[in-house]
Amino acid sequence: MQGTEARRKPRPPFKVGDAAPEFWGYHAGGEAYDYGKSFRGKTILLIFWSLEDPDHEQLNGRLRKIRRRFLDQQDFIMVSQCVDQDYEKWIAYCKRQKPLDGNAFYSDGKWIHQTQGGFNLDELNSAKEFGMTKTPAFFLLGPQRKFLAVKIPEKQLVEQIQAVLKQQTGR
């Protein structure tokens, strides 16, 4: 899926309550993250995006604001996965970004940036596993590894996150 459109037939859409497929990737510091091991017990906003999206810079700016808004939520993290195959281009982009609270753009514990780019692993491609046909796309995944919200419109992200976290904490 180079850019914004995939070339293969999408899988049937997931529904709220369905088990989420595995996903993994590498952040620009070289560390691997794996949904099954790295993110246990977390509520995750999973973002698929591309450097070829016309407004990817603005999108990441808007996501910074969301990260700040929910920074105090201990069990909530954001995972951005770039779907592009050009690993070096993605690394260069990450290095040009402003640090998040003193940390590198790609190594903040509350917002993890990762890619599978350059690894040519079609059978383990996270975007394909999630049925991606267009970027950006947003999913909320719960601590029990199930979908809490599927293909959320960007304008509804804050509202959806608030509703899920409120339901989980009872506040």
Short mmCIF file of C-alpha atoms in Angstrom, two decimals:
data_model
loop_
_atom_site.label_atom_id
_atom_site.label_comp_id
_atom_site.label_asym_id
_atom_site.label_seq_id
_atom_site.Cartn_x
_atom_site.Cartn_y
_atom_site.Cartn_z
CA MET A 1 0.00 0.00 0.00
CA GLN A 2 2.32 2.74 -1.15
CA GLY A 3 0.64 6.07 -0.62
CA THR A 4 -3.04 6.21 0.06
CA GLU A 5 -4.58 3.34 -1.89
CA ALA A 6 -4.06 -0.41 -1.55
CA ARG A 7 -3.85 -2.71 -4.55
CA ARG A 8 -5.51 -5.80 -3.11
CA LYS A 9 -9.07 -6.63 -2.24
CA PRO A 10 -9.82 -5.56 1.35
CA ARG A 11 -10.78 -8.14 3.96
CA PRO A 12 -14.27 -8.06 5.48
CA PRO A 13 -14.50 -5.11 7.88
CA PHE A 14 -13.90 -5.64 11.57
CA LYS A 15 -16.62 -4.80 14.08
CA VAL A 16 -16.47 -3.49 17.63
CA GLY A 17 -15.83 -6.47 19.89
CA ASP A 18 -13.91 -8.49 17.29
CA ALA A 19 -10.44 -9.71 18.24
CA ALA A 20 -7.79 -7.41 16.79
CA PRO A 21 -5.12 -8.98 14.58
CA GLU A 22 -1.46 -8.89 15.54
CA PHE A 23 0.55 -5.87 14.51
CA TRP A 24 4.18 -5.00 14.95
CA GLY A 25 6.81 -2.63 13.69
CA TYR A 26 10.16 -0.98 14.35
CA HIS A 27 10.59 2.53 15.70
CA ALA A 28 13.33 4.72 14.29
CA GLY A 29 15.64 3.83 17.16
CA GLY A 30 15.55 0.23 15.93
CA GLU A 31 13.46 -1.32 18.71
CA ALA A 32 10.71 -3.74 17.70
CA TYR A 33 7.22 -3.38 19.12
CA ASP A 34 4.72 -6.20 19.02
CA TYR A 35 1.04 -5.88 19.97
CA GLY A 36 0.97 -9.18 21.83
CA LYS A 37 4.03 -8.42 23.96
CA SER A 38 4.73 -4.69 24.03
CA PHE A 39 1.25 -3.30 24.62
CA ARG A 40 -0.41 -5.71 27.08
CA GLY A 41 -3.11 -4.13 29.21
CA LYS A 42 -3.15 -0.88 27.24
CA THR A 43 -5.88 0.92 25.37
CA ILE A 44 -4.36 1.89 22.04
CA LEU A 45 -5.19 4.48 19.43
CA LEU A 46 -3.70 2.79 16.36
CA ILE A 47 -3.03 5.15 13.46
CA PHE A 48 -2.08 4.05 9.95
CA TRP A 49 -0.68 6.89 7.83
CA SER A 50 1.62 7.59 4.90
CA LEU A 51 4.23 10.20 4.04
CA GLU A 52 2.33 10.44 0.76
CA ASP A 53 -0.85 11.62 2.52
CA PRO A 54 -1.21 15.26 1.41
CA ASP A 55 -1.61 16.55 4.97
CA HIS A 56 0.61 14.15 6.95
CA GLU A 57 2.45 17.06 8.61
CA GLN A 58 -0.82 18.63 9.79
CA LEU A 59 -2.14 15.21 10.86
CA ASN A 60 0.86 14.63 13.10
CA GLY A 61 0.36 18.11 14.57
CA ARG A 62 -3.25 17.28 15.40
CA LEU A 63 -2.18 13.95 16.90
CA ARG A 64 0.35 15.78 19.12
CA LYS A 65 -2.58 17.69 20.63
CA ILE A 66 -4.48 14.46 21.26
CA ARG A 67 -1.40 12.96 22.91
CA ARG A 68 -1.09 16.00 25.21
CA ARG A 69 -4.76 15.86 26.08
CA PHE A 70 -4.60 12.23 27.24
CA LEU A 71 -1.06 12.22 28.64
CA ASP A 72 -2.28 11.59 32.19
CA GLN A 73 -4.15 8.42 31.17
CA GLN A 74 -1.71 5.78 32.38
CA ASP A 75 -3.02 2.85 30.33
CA PHE A 76 -3.63 4.77 27.09
CA ILE A 77 -1.02 4.97 24.33
CA MET A 78 -0.92 5.96 20.69
CA VAL A 79 0.81 3.87 18.04
CA SER A 80 1.39 5.47 14.62
CA GLN A 81 2.36 3.05 11.89
CA CYS A 82 3.71 4.48 8.65
CA VAL A 83 2.65 2.20 5.79
CA ASP A 84 5.35 3.34 3.36
CA GLN A 85 8.06 0.94 2.22
CA ASP A 86 10.87 3.52 2.08
CA TYR A 87 12.46 3.02 5.50
CA GLU A 88 15.18 5.67 5.02
CA LYS A 89 12.64 8.33 4.03
CA TRP A 90 10.59 7.53 7.14
CA ILE A 91 13.69 7.66 9.41
CA ALA A 92 14.64 11.05 7.93
CA TYR A 93 11.10 12.33 8.57
CA CYS A 94 11.19 11.17 12.20
CA LYS A 95 14.53 12.85 12.82
CA ARG A 96 13.21 16.19 11.48
CA GLN A 97 10.29 16.26 13.93
CA LYS A 98 10.20 18.31 17.12
CA PRO A 99 10.81 16.28 20.28
CA LEU A 100 7.83 15.35 22.45
CA ASP A 101 8.43 16.61 26.00
CA GLY A 102 12.18 16.30 25.59
CA ASN A 103 12.05 12.84 24.02
CA ALA A 104 12.72 12.04 20.41
CA PHE A 105 9.61 12.07 18.22
CA TYR A 106 9.92 8.32 17.74
CA SER A 107 10.63 7.12 21.27
CA ASP A 108 8.05 8.72 23.52
CA GLY A 109 6.39 6.09 25.69
CA LYS A 110 2.91 7.54 25.18
CA TRP A 111 3.14 7.85 21.39
CA ILE A 112 5.13 5.22 19.56
CA HIS A 113 6.01 5.71 15.90
CA GLN A 114 6.76 2.60 13.92
CA THR A 115 7.02 1.22 10.42
CA GLN A 116 7.37 -2.09 8.65
CA GLY A 117 8.84 -0.26 5.66
CA GLY A 118 11.71 -1.90 3.88
CA PHE A 119 11.14 -5.31 5.44
CA ASN A 120 9.07 -6.80 2.56
CA LEU A 121 7.02 -8.98 4.87
CA ASP A 122 3.78 -9.29 2.96
CA GLU A 123 2.44 -12.08 5.18
CA LEU A 124 2.94 -9.98 8.33
CA ASN A 125 1.88 -6.61 6.93
CA SER A 126 -0.10 -4.90 9.69
CA ALA A 127 -1.98 -2.55 7.37
CA LYS A 128 -3.21 -5.50 5.31
CA GLU A 129 -4.15 -7.42 8.46
CA PHE A 130 -6.35 -4.49 9.48
CA GLY A 131 -7.97 -4.37 6.04
CA MET A 132 -6.52 -0.99 5.17
CA THR A 133 -7.49 0.47 1.82
CA LYS A 134 -6.82 4.16 2.55
CA THR A 135 -4.75 6.26 4.93
CA PRO A 136 -4.96 7.83 7.40
CA ALA A 137 -7.08 5.38 9.39
CA PHE A 138 -7.74 5.17 13.12
CA PHE A 139 -8.69 2.26 15.41
CA LEU A 140 -9.16 1.98 19.17
CA LEU A 141 -8.04 -1.33 20.66
CA GLY A 142 -8.76 -2.39 24.22
CA PRO A 143 -6.70 -4.09 26.91
CA GLN A 144 -8.39 -7.40 26.03
CA ARG A 145 -7.08 -7.08 22.46
CA LYS A 146 -10.48 -6.35 20.97
CA PHE A 147 -11.69 -3.50 18.78
CA LEU A 148 -13.33 -0.71 20.77
CA ALA A 149 -13.85 1.50 17.69
CA VAL A 150 -13.16 0.84 14.02
CA LYS A 151 -12.11 3.29 11.28
CA ILE A 152 -12.94 6.33 13.37
CA PRO A 153 -13.37 9.61 11.47
CA GLU A 154 -10.55 11.91 12.56
CA LYS A 155 -12.97 14.58 13.74
CA GLN A 156 -14.43 12.07 16.23
CA LEU A 157 -11.14 10.84 17.72
CA VAL A 158 -11.18 12.88 20.94
CA GLU A 159 -14.85 12.10 21.58
CA GLN A 160 -14.31 8.36 20.97
CA ILE A 161 -11.21 8.21 23.17
CA GLN A 162 -12.98 10.07 25.98
CA ALA A 163 -15.98 7.74 25.80
CA VAL A 164 -13.84 4.60 25.87
CA LEU A 165 -11.64 5.80 28.74
CA LYS A 166 -14.67 6.94 30.72
CA GLN A 167 -16.29 3.53 30.27
CA GLN A 168 -13.08 1.76 31.33
CA THR A 169 -12.50 3.86 34.44
CA GLY A 170 -16.13 4.37 35.41
CA ARG A 171 -15.58 8.14 35.67
#
